[in-house]
Short mmCIF file of C-alpha atoms in Angstrom, two decimals:
data_model
loop_
_atom_site.label_atom_id
_atom_site.label_comp_id
_atom_site.label_asym_id
_atom_site.label_seq_id
_atom_site.Cartn_x
_atom_site.Cartn_y
_atom_site.Cartn_z
CA GLY A 1 15.17 -11.69 -0.94
CA GLN A 2 13.95 -9.14 -3.38
CA ASN A 3 15.84 -7.34 -6.14
CA ILE A 4 14.71 -4.88 -8.79
CA ASP A 5 17.00 -3.74 -11.60
CA GLN A 6 16.50 -0.92 -14.05
CA PRO A 7 18.93 1.28 -16.00
CA THR A 8 20.22 4.32 -14.13
CA GLU A 9 19.88 6.80 -16.99
CA MET A 10 18.54 6.99 -20.54
CA THR A 11 18.43 9.72 -23.18
CA ALA A 12 15.90 10.10 -26.00
CA THR A 13 14.76 12.73 -28.49
CA GLU A 14 11.53 14.70 -28.44
CA GLY A 15 8.88 12.96 -30.56
CA ALA A 16 10.61 9.57 -30.41
CA ILE A 17 9.78 6.35 -28.55
CA VAL A 18 11.70 4.99 -25.55
CA GLN A 19 11.47 1.70 -23.66
CA ILE A 20 12.55 1.46 -20.02
CA ASN A 21 13.20 -2.10 -18.84
CA CYS A 22 12.83 -3.54 -15.36
CA THR A 23 13.79 -7.00 -14.13
CA TYR A 24 12.90 -8.33 -10.72
CA GLN A 25 13.42 -11.29 -8.43
CA THR A 26 10.91 -11.56 -5.61
CA SER A 27 8.95 -14.07 -3.60
CA GLY A 28 5.20 -13.61 -3.36
CA PHE A 29 4.93 -11.44 -6.49
CA ASN A 30 1.54 -9.77 -6.64
CA GLY A 31 1.74 -6.93 -9.13
CA LEU A 32 4.14 -4.42 -10.67
CA PHE A 33 3.80 -0.65 -10.71
CA TRP A 34 5.40 2.14 -12.69
CA TYR A 35 5.65 5.63 -11.22
CA GLN A 36 6.88 8.93 -12.66
CA GLN A 37 8.82 11.31 -10.43
CA HIS A 38 9.91 14.81 -11.39
CA ALA A 39 12.90 16.21 -9.51
CA GLY A 40 12.02 17.28 -5.97
CA GLU A 41 8.43 16.08 -6.27
CA ALA A 42 6.44 13.05 -5.14
CA PRO A 43 6.04 10.02 -7.42
CA THR A 44 2.82 9.80 -9.40
CA PHE A 45 1.15 6.54 -10.43
CA LEU A 46 1.45 5.54 -14.11
CA SER A 47 0.45 1.89 -14.45
CA TYR A 48 -0.20 -1.42 -12.73
CA ASN A 49 0.28 -4.95 -14.18
CA VAL A 50 -0.56 -8.17 -12.41
CA LEU A 51 -1.22 -10.44 -15.42
CA ASP A 52 1.07 -11.06 -18.38
CA GLY A 53 0.64 -8.76 -21.33
CA LEU A 54 0.47 -5.16 -22.38
CA GLU A 55 -1.54 -2.40 -20.72
CA GLU A 56 -1.96 0.74 -22.82
CA LYS A 57 -2.87 4.14 -21.45
CA GLY A 58 -2.52 6.98 -23.91
CA ARG A 59 1.13 7.61 -24.78
CA PHE A 60 2.29 5.19 -22.07
CA SER A 61 2.17 1.37 -22.17
CA SER A 62 3.45 -1.18 -19.70
CA PHE A 63 4.26 -4.83 -20.32
CA LEU A 64 4.71 -7.71 -17.89
CA SER A 65 6.11 -11.24 -18.22
CA ARG A 66 5.87 -13.00 -14.86
CA SER A 67 7.74 -16.10 -16.03
CA LYS A 68 10.72 -13.94 -17.03
CA GLY A 69 10.49 -11.51 -14.11
CA TYR A 70 10.47 -8.70 -16.66
CA SER A 71 8.54 -5.53 -17.36
CA TYR A 72 8.96 -2.51 -19.57
CA LEU A 73 7.44 0.95 -19.77
CA LEU A 74 7.02 2.29 -23.30
CA LEU A 75 6.68 6.03 -23.84
CA LYS A 76 5.60 7.26 -27.28
CA GLU A 77 5.65 10.71 -28.88
CA LEU A 78 8.05 11.94 -26.23
CA GLN A 79 7.57 15.45 -24.89
CA MET A 80 10.01 17.62 -22.95
CA LYS A 81 7.77 17.28 -19.86
CA ASP A 82 8.49 13.52 -19.88
CA SER A 83 11.98 14.29 -18.54
CA ALA A 84 11.75 12.64 -15.13
CA SER A 85 12.71 9.53 -13.18
CA TYR A 86 10.66 6.39 -13.75
CA LEU A 87 10.35 4.00 -10.84
CA CYS A 88 9.58 0.30 -11.18
CA ALA A 89 7.99 -1.18 -8.04
CA VAL A 90 6.88 -4.69 -7.11
CA ARG A 91 4.25 -5.69 -4.56
CA ASP A 92 4.90 -8.62 -2.28
CA GLY A 93 1.56 -10.34 -1.71
CA ARG A 94 2.73 -11.94 1.54
CA ASP A 95 2.88 -8.65 3.48
CA ASP A 96 1.47 -6.20 0.92
CA LYS A 97 4.66 -4.13 0.92
CA ILE A 98 5.68 -2.35 -2.29
CA ILE A 99 9.42 -2.44 -3.01
CA PHE A 100 10.89 0.18 -5.34
CA GLY A 101 13.76 0.00 -7.78
CA LYS A 102 16.31 2.83 -7.84
CA GLY A 103 14.63 4.52 -10.79
CA THR A 104 15.66 5.43 -14.34
CA ARG A 105 16.40 9.08 -15.07
CA LEU A 106 15.11 9.90 -18.55
CA HIS A 107 16.56 12.91 -20.36
CA ILE A 108 14.67 14.28 -23.38
CA LEU A 109 16.63 16.23 -25.99
CA PRO A 110 14.94 18.76 -28.30
CA ASP B 1 -10.31 17.52 -2.33
CA GLY B 2 -8.83 14.37 -0.83
CA GLY B 3 -5.12 13.86 -0.50
CA ILE B 4 -2.08 13.52 1.71
CA THR B 5 -0.47 16.52 3.35
CA GLN B 6 3.10 16.49 4.56
CA SER B 7 4.51 19.35 6.54
CA PRO B 8 6.80 21.14 6.55
CA LYS B 9 8.18 21.00 3.00
CA TYR B 10 11.70 21.92 4.17
CA LEU B 11 13.08 21.26 7.63
CA PHE B 12 16.43 22.05 9.17
CA ARG B 13 17.59 20.32 12.32
CA LYS B 14 20.64 20.66 14.49
CA GLU B 15 22.65 17.54 15.05
CA GLY B 16 21.50 15.70 18.19
CA GLN B 17 17.91 16.93 18.09
CA ASN B 18 14.79 14.88 17.51
CA VAL B 19 12.35 16.13 14.87
CA THR B 20 8.82 15.01 13.91
CA LEU B 21 7.51 15.00 10.34
CA SER B 22 3.77 15.30 9.90
CA CYS B 23 1.64 13.21 7.54
CA GLU B 24 -2.15 13.63 7.36
CA GLN B 25 -4.58 12.04 4.86
CA ASN B 26 -8.30 12.55 4.30
CA LEU B 27 -8.70 9.68 1.82
CA ASN B 28 -10.02 7.25 4.45
CA HIS B 29 -7.12 4.94 3.59
CA ASP B 30 -6.29 2.17 6.05
CA ALA B 31 -2.61 1.72 5.19
CA MET B 32 0.11 4.37 5.53
CA TYR B 33 3.83 4.26 4.80
CA TRP B 34 7.00 6.25 5.31
CA TYR B 35 9.81 6.11 2.76
CA ARG B 36 13.20 7.75 2.63
CA GLN B 37 14.78 8.75 -0.68
CA ASP B 38 18.48 9.47 -1.18
CA PRO B 39 20.15 10.28 -4.51
CA GLY B 40 20.77 7.07 -6.45
CA GLN B 41 19.13 4.94 -3.76
CA GLY B 42 15.49 4.91 -4.78
CA LEU B 43 12.76 4.72 -2.10
CA ARG B 44 13.48 2.72 1.06
CA LEU B 45 10.74 1.71 3.49
CA ILE B 46 11.10 3.01 7.06
CA TYR B 47 7.81 2.07 8.77
CA TYR B 48 4.30 1.14 7.71
CA SER B 49 0.92 0.80 9.35
CA GLN B 50 -2.00 -1.20 8.00
CA ILE B 51 -4.45 -0.32 10.77
CA VAL B 52 -4.85 2.16 13.62
CA ASN B 53 -2.71 1.45 16.70
CA ASP B 54 -0.51 -0.99 14.80
CA PHE B 55 2.68 -0.52 12.79
CA GLN B 56 5.64 -2.55 11.53
CA LYS B 57 9.29 -1.82 10.87
CA GLY B 58 10.41 -1.53 7.28
CA ASP B 59 13.91 -2.10 5.94
CA ILE B 60 15.62 0.89 7.59
CA ALA B 61 13.71 1.56 10.84
CA GLU B 62 16.73 2.17 13.10
CA GLY B 63 16.77 5.71 14.45
CA TYR B 64 13.12 6.35 13.60
CA SER B 65 9.82 6.01 15.48
CA VAL B 66 6.16 6.32 14.49
CA SER B 67 2.68 6.32 15.99
CA ARG B 68 -0.76 5.63 14.52
CA GLU B 69 -3.29 6.87 17.06
CA LYS B 70 -5.73 8.09 14.41
CA LYS B 71 -6.53 6.67 10.98
CA GLU B 72 -5.73 9.91 9.22
CA SER B 73 -2.38 10.63 10.89
CA PHE B 74 0.99 8.84 10.80
CA PRO B 75 3.79 11.09 12.14
CA LEU B 76 7.44 10.09 11.84
CA THR B 77 10.05 11.07 14.44
CA VAL B 78 13.66 11.19 13.35
CA THR B 79 15.68 10.68 16.51
CA SER B 80 19.24 11.65 17.32
CA ALA B 81 20.13 7.98 16.94
CA GLN B 82 19.67 8.22 13.17
CA LYS B 83 23.22 8.53 11.88
CA ASN B 84 22.52 10.17 8.52
CA PRO B 85 19.08 11.80 8.60
CA THR B 86 19.52 14.27 5.73
CA ALA B 87 17.15 12.99 3.02
CA PHE B 88 13.84 13.44 1.24
CA TYR B 89 11.02 11.80 3.22
CA LEU B 90 7.83 10.63 1.53
CA CYS B 91 4.60 9.57 3.18
CA ALA B 92 2.13 7.41 1.24
CA SER B 93 -1.21 5.72 1.75
CA LYS B 94 -3.46 3.21 0.06
CA PRO B 95 -6.95 1.85 0.73
CA GLY B 96 -5.89 -1.39 2.44
CA THR B 97 -4.27 -4.76 2.01
CA GLY B 98 -4.85 -6.60 -1.21
CA ALA B 99 -6.23 -3.59 -3.03
CA ASN B 100 -4.99 -3.28 -6.60
CA TYR B 101 -4.02 0.31 -6.15
CA GLY B 102 -0.71 2.03 -6.04
CA TYR B 103 0.17 4.48 -3.39
CA THR B 104 -0.98 8.04 -3.12
CA PHE B 105 2.06 10.07 -2.09
CA GLY B 106 2.38 13.27 -0.16
CA SER B 107 4.56 16.05 -1.56
CA GLY B 108 7.47 15.15 0.70
CA THR B 109 9.61 16.78 3.39
CA ARG B 110 13.25 17.55 2.72
CA LEU B 111 15.16 17.27 6.01
CA THR B 112 18.63 18.76 6.34
CA VAL B 113 20.80 18.33 9.41
CA VAL B 114 23.02 21.34 10.01
#
């Protein structure tokens, strides 16, 4: 079976740093994605990790540890527009399906 | 500009009626997917197709049907057998199997049964 866990909600302050964690159990792991989704809109791609380590892309970074079944998304210099849901998703290499977690709603306070 | 188009954006259906949601892409992607999103449930896979004239059931296929007669089109029919069809439906595509790309999503269709 497959299971992806991430916190339901988080709150942070504008200008600060926040880390959103994701743990997963899956067979045939072949990559982990992070997506951003604003309310009522489609998800947009943020990052992809398939090897252990940190991938940095501007204000956003994503980390993966395959042995621990663990990833995090790090958002720096938070802006009000970062208020959104962040979806962790894992690809199963056996059938190429991408399974999504339930998402973390991030609230940014001024 | 390439992308995925879902129509309509909002759809109202009377209970007991079938309804078809459109999904068209001009990205030349081989694989297409339909997801359903409910509050607090995340995205759940309904059907997917990795090649024309072939498709597979996802995790919640009951009460839904699809076709893939053309590479660029993957319509989803919500039948009267679907017990709780009110939801946000997302169509997605990607280049093919094994590609290290995430999905490209359409803008979604919000279906409400009245």
